[in-house]
Amino acid sequence: MFESNRIRLRKFSEDDIPIYHLWRNDIEVMNTTILNLDVHSVQETEAFCKQIIHSPTSKSYIIEQRDSHLPIGLTSLINIDPHNRNAECIIDIGKKNCWGQGYGKEALTVLLNYAFLELNLHLVSLRVFSFNDKAISLYKKLGFQHEGTCKEAVFRNGKWHDIEMFALLQNNYK
């Protein structure tokens, strides 16, 4: 359930903090996914990661290559609401030499299978910066529908950008 041809999702743990710290402090990695770019101390990253690991409303997974067990990214279901059967998904491919090779699609497919077929969620949503064309294209291919726009909600590289909201209903999931 937690793997595909090339990747495996395994539970995010405190052992993963050092690699996540590298990704979190790589502006190129986080430029398209995080609202507030910053340089984080090890202590800040540890506190952030421990909060994620112990959150009762999220499930976070390291994306690793199946053959090499090399960590290449992180994906999560966050803000899980069991009563209303919905959650938000996030993904970061931290290993830059893995960009553009379909790992994000594989990881999200595995995560969505888990969300819809095991957790029986009704809706999975996500937010994406309007300038992240590759991610928007991927989300549409996976069946996500555009649901709204937060106009000029993020200031990046001297300009205002929108945040686009997408969602996928369980009965529309292929």
Tab-separated table of C-alpha atoms in Angstrom:
chain	number	residue	atom	x	y	z
A	1	MET	CA	0.000	0.000	0.000
A	2	PHE	CA	2.828	2.433	0.745
A	3	GLU	CA	4.947	1.810	-2.340
A	4	SER	CA	5.007	1.986	-6.109
A	5	ASN	CA	7.486	0.808	-8.723
A	6	ARG	CA	10.205	3.267	-7.730
A	7	ILE	CA	9.301	4.721	-4.340
A	8	ARG	CA	8.234	3.763	-0.858
A	9	LEU	CA	6.581	5.947	1.763
A	10	ARG	CA	7.769	5.349	5.285
A	11	LYS	CA	6.748	7.118	8.462
A	12	PHE	CA	8.613	10.375	9.072
A	13	SER	CA	10.709	10.008	12.245
A	14	GLU	CA	13.209	11.928	14.331
A	15	ASP	CA	15.972	10.096	12.440
A	16	ASP	CA	14.894	12.088	9.359
A	17	ILE	CA	15.413	15.500	10.957
A	18	PRO	CA	18.965	16.019	9.586
A	19	ILE	CA	17.949	15.424	5.945
A	20	TYR	CA	14.780	17.481	6.348
A	21	HIS	CA	16.855	20.280	7.886
A	22	LEU	CA	18.961	20.383	4.699
A	23	TRP	CA	15.862	20.556	2.500
A	24	ARG	CA	14.137	23.123	4.725
A	25	ASN	CA	17.131	25.447	4.479
A	26	ASP	CA	17.492	25.064	0.710
A	27	ILE	CA	15.727	28.116	-0.713
A	28	GLU	CA	15.498	26.513	-4.161
A	29	VAL	CA	13.659	23.511	-2.680
A	30	MET	CA	11.269	25.543	-0.532
A	31	ASN	CA	10.710	28.470	-2.923
A	32	THR	CA	7.565	26.951	-4.427
A	33	THR	CA	6.059	25.392	-1.309
A	34	ILE	CA	6.575	27.448	1.849
A	35	LEU	CA	5.019	30.825	2.654
A	36	ASN	CA	7.891	32.295	4.650
A	37	LEU	CA	11.369	31.577	3.361
A	38	ASP	CA	13.964	31.681	6.107
A	39	VAL	CA	17.101	30.020	7.384
A	40	HIS	CA	16.247	27.722	10.279
A	41	SER	CA	18.461	26.587	13.120
A	42	VAL	CA	18.743	22.879	13.884
A	43	GLN	CA	16.722	23.503	17.052
A	44	GLU	CA	13.918	25.194	15.083
A	45	THR	CA	13.808	22.319	12.610
A	46	GLU	CA	13.812	19.755	15.433
A	47	ALA	CA	10.893	21.499	17.157
A	48	PHE	CA	8.973	21.765	13.875
A	49	CYS	CA	9.576	18.100	13.012
A	50	LYS	CA	8.625	16.853	16.472
A	51	GLN	CA	5.377	18.790	16.213
A	52	ILE	CA	4.659	17.073	12.870
A	53	ILE	CA	5.625	13.620	14.140
A	54	HIS	CA	3.392	13.845	17.208
A	55	SER	CA	0.431	15.640	15.623
A	56	PRO	CA	-2.838	13.721	15.990
A	57	THR	CA	-4.182	15.390	12.828
A	58	SER	CA	-1.391	14.627	10.371
A	59	LYS	CA	0.405	11.689	8.804
A	60	SER	CA	3.826	12.441	7.335
A	61	TYR	CA	5.998	10.185	5.235
A	62	ILE	CA	9.504	10.253	3.853
A	63	ILE	CA	9.545	9.450	0.150
A	64	GLU	CA	12.446	7.110	-0.515
A	65	GLN	CA	13.681	5.307	-3.587
A	66	ARG	CA	12.750	1.643	-3.246
A	67	ASP	CA	16.036	0.168	-4.413
A	68	SER	CA	18.492	2.477	-2.672
A	69	HIS	CA	16.335	3.554	0.329
A	70	LEU	CA	17.591	7.088	-0.445
A	71	PRO	CA	15.274	9.775	1.014
A	72	ILE	CA	14.168	12.126	-1.762
A	73	GLY	CA	11.265	14.038	-0.233
A	74	LEU	CA	8.389	14.331	2.194
A	75	THR	CA	4.633	14.047	1.711
A	76	SER	CA	1.866	14.433	4.257
A	77	LEU	CA	-1.805	14.476	4.955
A	78	ILE	CA	-2.375	17.383	7.336
A	79	ASN	CA	-5.381	18.863	9.110
A	80	ILE	CA	-7.074	15.468	8.965
A	81	ASP	CA	-10.714	15.854	9.983
A	82	PRO	CA	-12.202	12.386	10.590
A	83	HIS	CA	-15.735	13.698	11.188
A	84	ASN	CA	-15.915	15.498	7.828
A	85	ARG	CA	-13.563	12.965	6.194
A	86	ASN	CA	-11.180	15.491	4.663
A	87	ALA	CA	-7.520	16.456	4.780
A	88	GLU	CA	-4.975	18.606	3.021
A	89	CYS	CA	-1.981	17.089	1.256
A	90	ILE	CA	1.502	18.513	0.856
A	91	ILE	CA	4.630	17.337	-0.913
A	92	ASP	CA	8.253	18.444	-1.198
A	93	ILE	CA	10.825	16.682	-3.350
A	94	GLY	CA	13.962	17.751	-1.508
A	95	LYS	CA	16.490	15.897	-3.669
A	96	LYS	CA	16.855	18.290	-6.590
A	97	ASN	CA	18.347	15.735	-8.985
A	98	CYS	CA	15.023	13.857	-8.673
A	99	TRP	CA	12.967	16.813	-9.926
A	100	GLY	CA	11.080	16.292	-13.177
A	101	GLN	CA	11.335	12.501	-13.056
A	102	GLY	CA	7.791	11.646	-11.952
A	103	TYR	CA	8.567	10.974	-8.294
A	104	GLY	CA	6.035	13.556	-7.134
A	105	LYS	CA	3.277	11.912	-9.164
A	106	GLU	CA	4.171	8.476	-7.796
A	107	ALA	CA	4.307	9.700	-4.206
A	108	LEU	CA	0.995	11.554	-4.429
A	109	THR	CA	-0.651	8.557	-6.092
A	110	VAL	CA	0.452	6.342	-3.198
A	111	LEU	CA	-0.672	8.973	-0.666
A	112	LEU	CA	-4.058	9.441	-2.367
A	113	ASN	CA	-4.611	5.672	-2.519
A	114	TYR	CA	-4.056	5.596	1.226
A	115	ALA	CA	-6.275	8.638	1.812
A	116	PHE	CA	-9.227	7.385	-0.223
A	117	LEU	CA	-8.962	3.594	-0.081
A	118	GLU	CA	-7.781	3.102	3.502
A	119	LEU	CA	-8.692	6.217	5.497
A	120	ASN	CA	-11.914	6.532	3.458
A	121	LEU	CA	-11.534	10.294	3.168
A	122	HIS	CA	-14.195	12.074	1.146
A	123	LEU	CA	-12.046	15.032	0.049
A	124	VAL	CA	-8.342	15.853	-0.187
A	125	SER	CA	-7.370	19.469	-0.815
A	126	LEU	CA	-4.151	21.344	-1.450
A	127	ARG	CA	-2.805	24.843	-1.929
A	128	VAL	CA	-0.230	25.816	-4.538
A	129	PHE	CA	1.481	29.040	-5.533
A	130	SER	CA	0.245	30.347	-8.896
A	131	PHE	CA	3.787	30.422	-10.313
A	132	ASN	CA	4.317	26.687	-9.688
A	133	ASP	CA	3.143	25.605	-13.154
A	134	LYS	CA	4.625	22.095	-12.995
A	135	ALA	CA	2.827	21.307	-9.734
A	136	ILE	CA	-0.476	22.717	-11.017
A	137	SER	CA	-0.185	20.549	-14.129
A	138	LEU	CA	0.500	17.469	-11.984
A	139	TYR	CA	-2.438	18.141	-9.676
A	140	LYS	CA	-4.791	18.484	-12.649
A	141	LYS	CA	-3.494	15.195	-14.117
A	142	LEU	CA	-4.257	13.509	-10.786
A	143	GLY	CA	-7.849	14.777	-10.981
A	144	PHE	CA	-7.728	17.765	-8.639
A	145	GLN	CA	-10.190	20.525	-9.527
A	146	HIS	CA	-9.507	24.232	-9.079
A	147	GLU	CA	-11.736	25.543	-6.291
A	148	GLY	CA	-10.569	29.080	-5.671
A	149	THR	CA	-7.877	31.713	-5.551
A	150	CYS	CA	-6.427	33.780	-2.726
A	151	LYS	CA	-5.349	36.851	-4.635
A	152	GLU	CA	-1.848	38.220	-4.031
A	153	ALA	CA	-1.405	36.116	-0.897
A	154	VAL	CA	2.332	35.457	-1.172
A	155	PHE	CA	5.163	37.909	-1.798
A	156	ARG	CA	8.060	36.203	-3.563
A	157	ASN	CA	10.983	37.621	-5.526
A	158	GLY	CA	9.665	41.175	-5.293
A	159	LYS	CA	6.187	40.390	-6.654
A	160	TRP	CA	2.775	39.373	-5.361
A	161	HIS	CA	1.454	35.947	-6.358
A	162	ASP	CA	-1.834	34.134	-5.879
A	163	ILE	CA	-2.389	30.922	-3.950
A	164	GLU	CA	-4.589	28.480	-5.855
A	165	MET	CA	-6.805	25.993	-4.023
A	166	PHE	CA	-7.493	22.569	-5.493
A	167	ALA	CA	-9.507	19.613	-4.220
A	168	LEU	CA	-10.212	16.030	-5.206
A	169	LEU	CA	-13.354	14.178	-4.156
A	170	GLN	CA	-13.169	10.469	-3.398
A	171	ASN	CA	-15.775	9.611	-6.052
A	172	ASN	CA	-13.725	11.469	-8.703
A	173	TYR	CA	-10.509	9.657	-7.817
A	174	LYS	CA	-9.368	7.227	-10.491
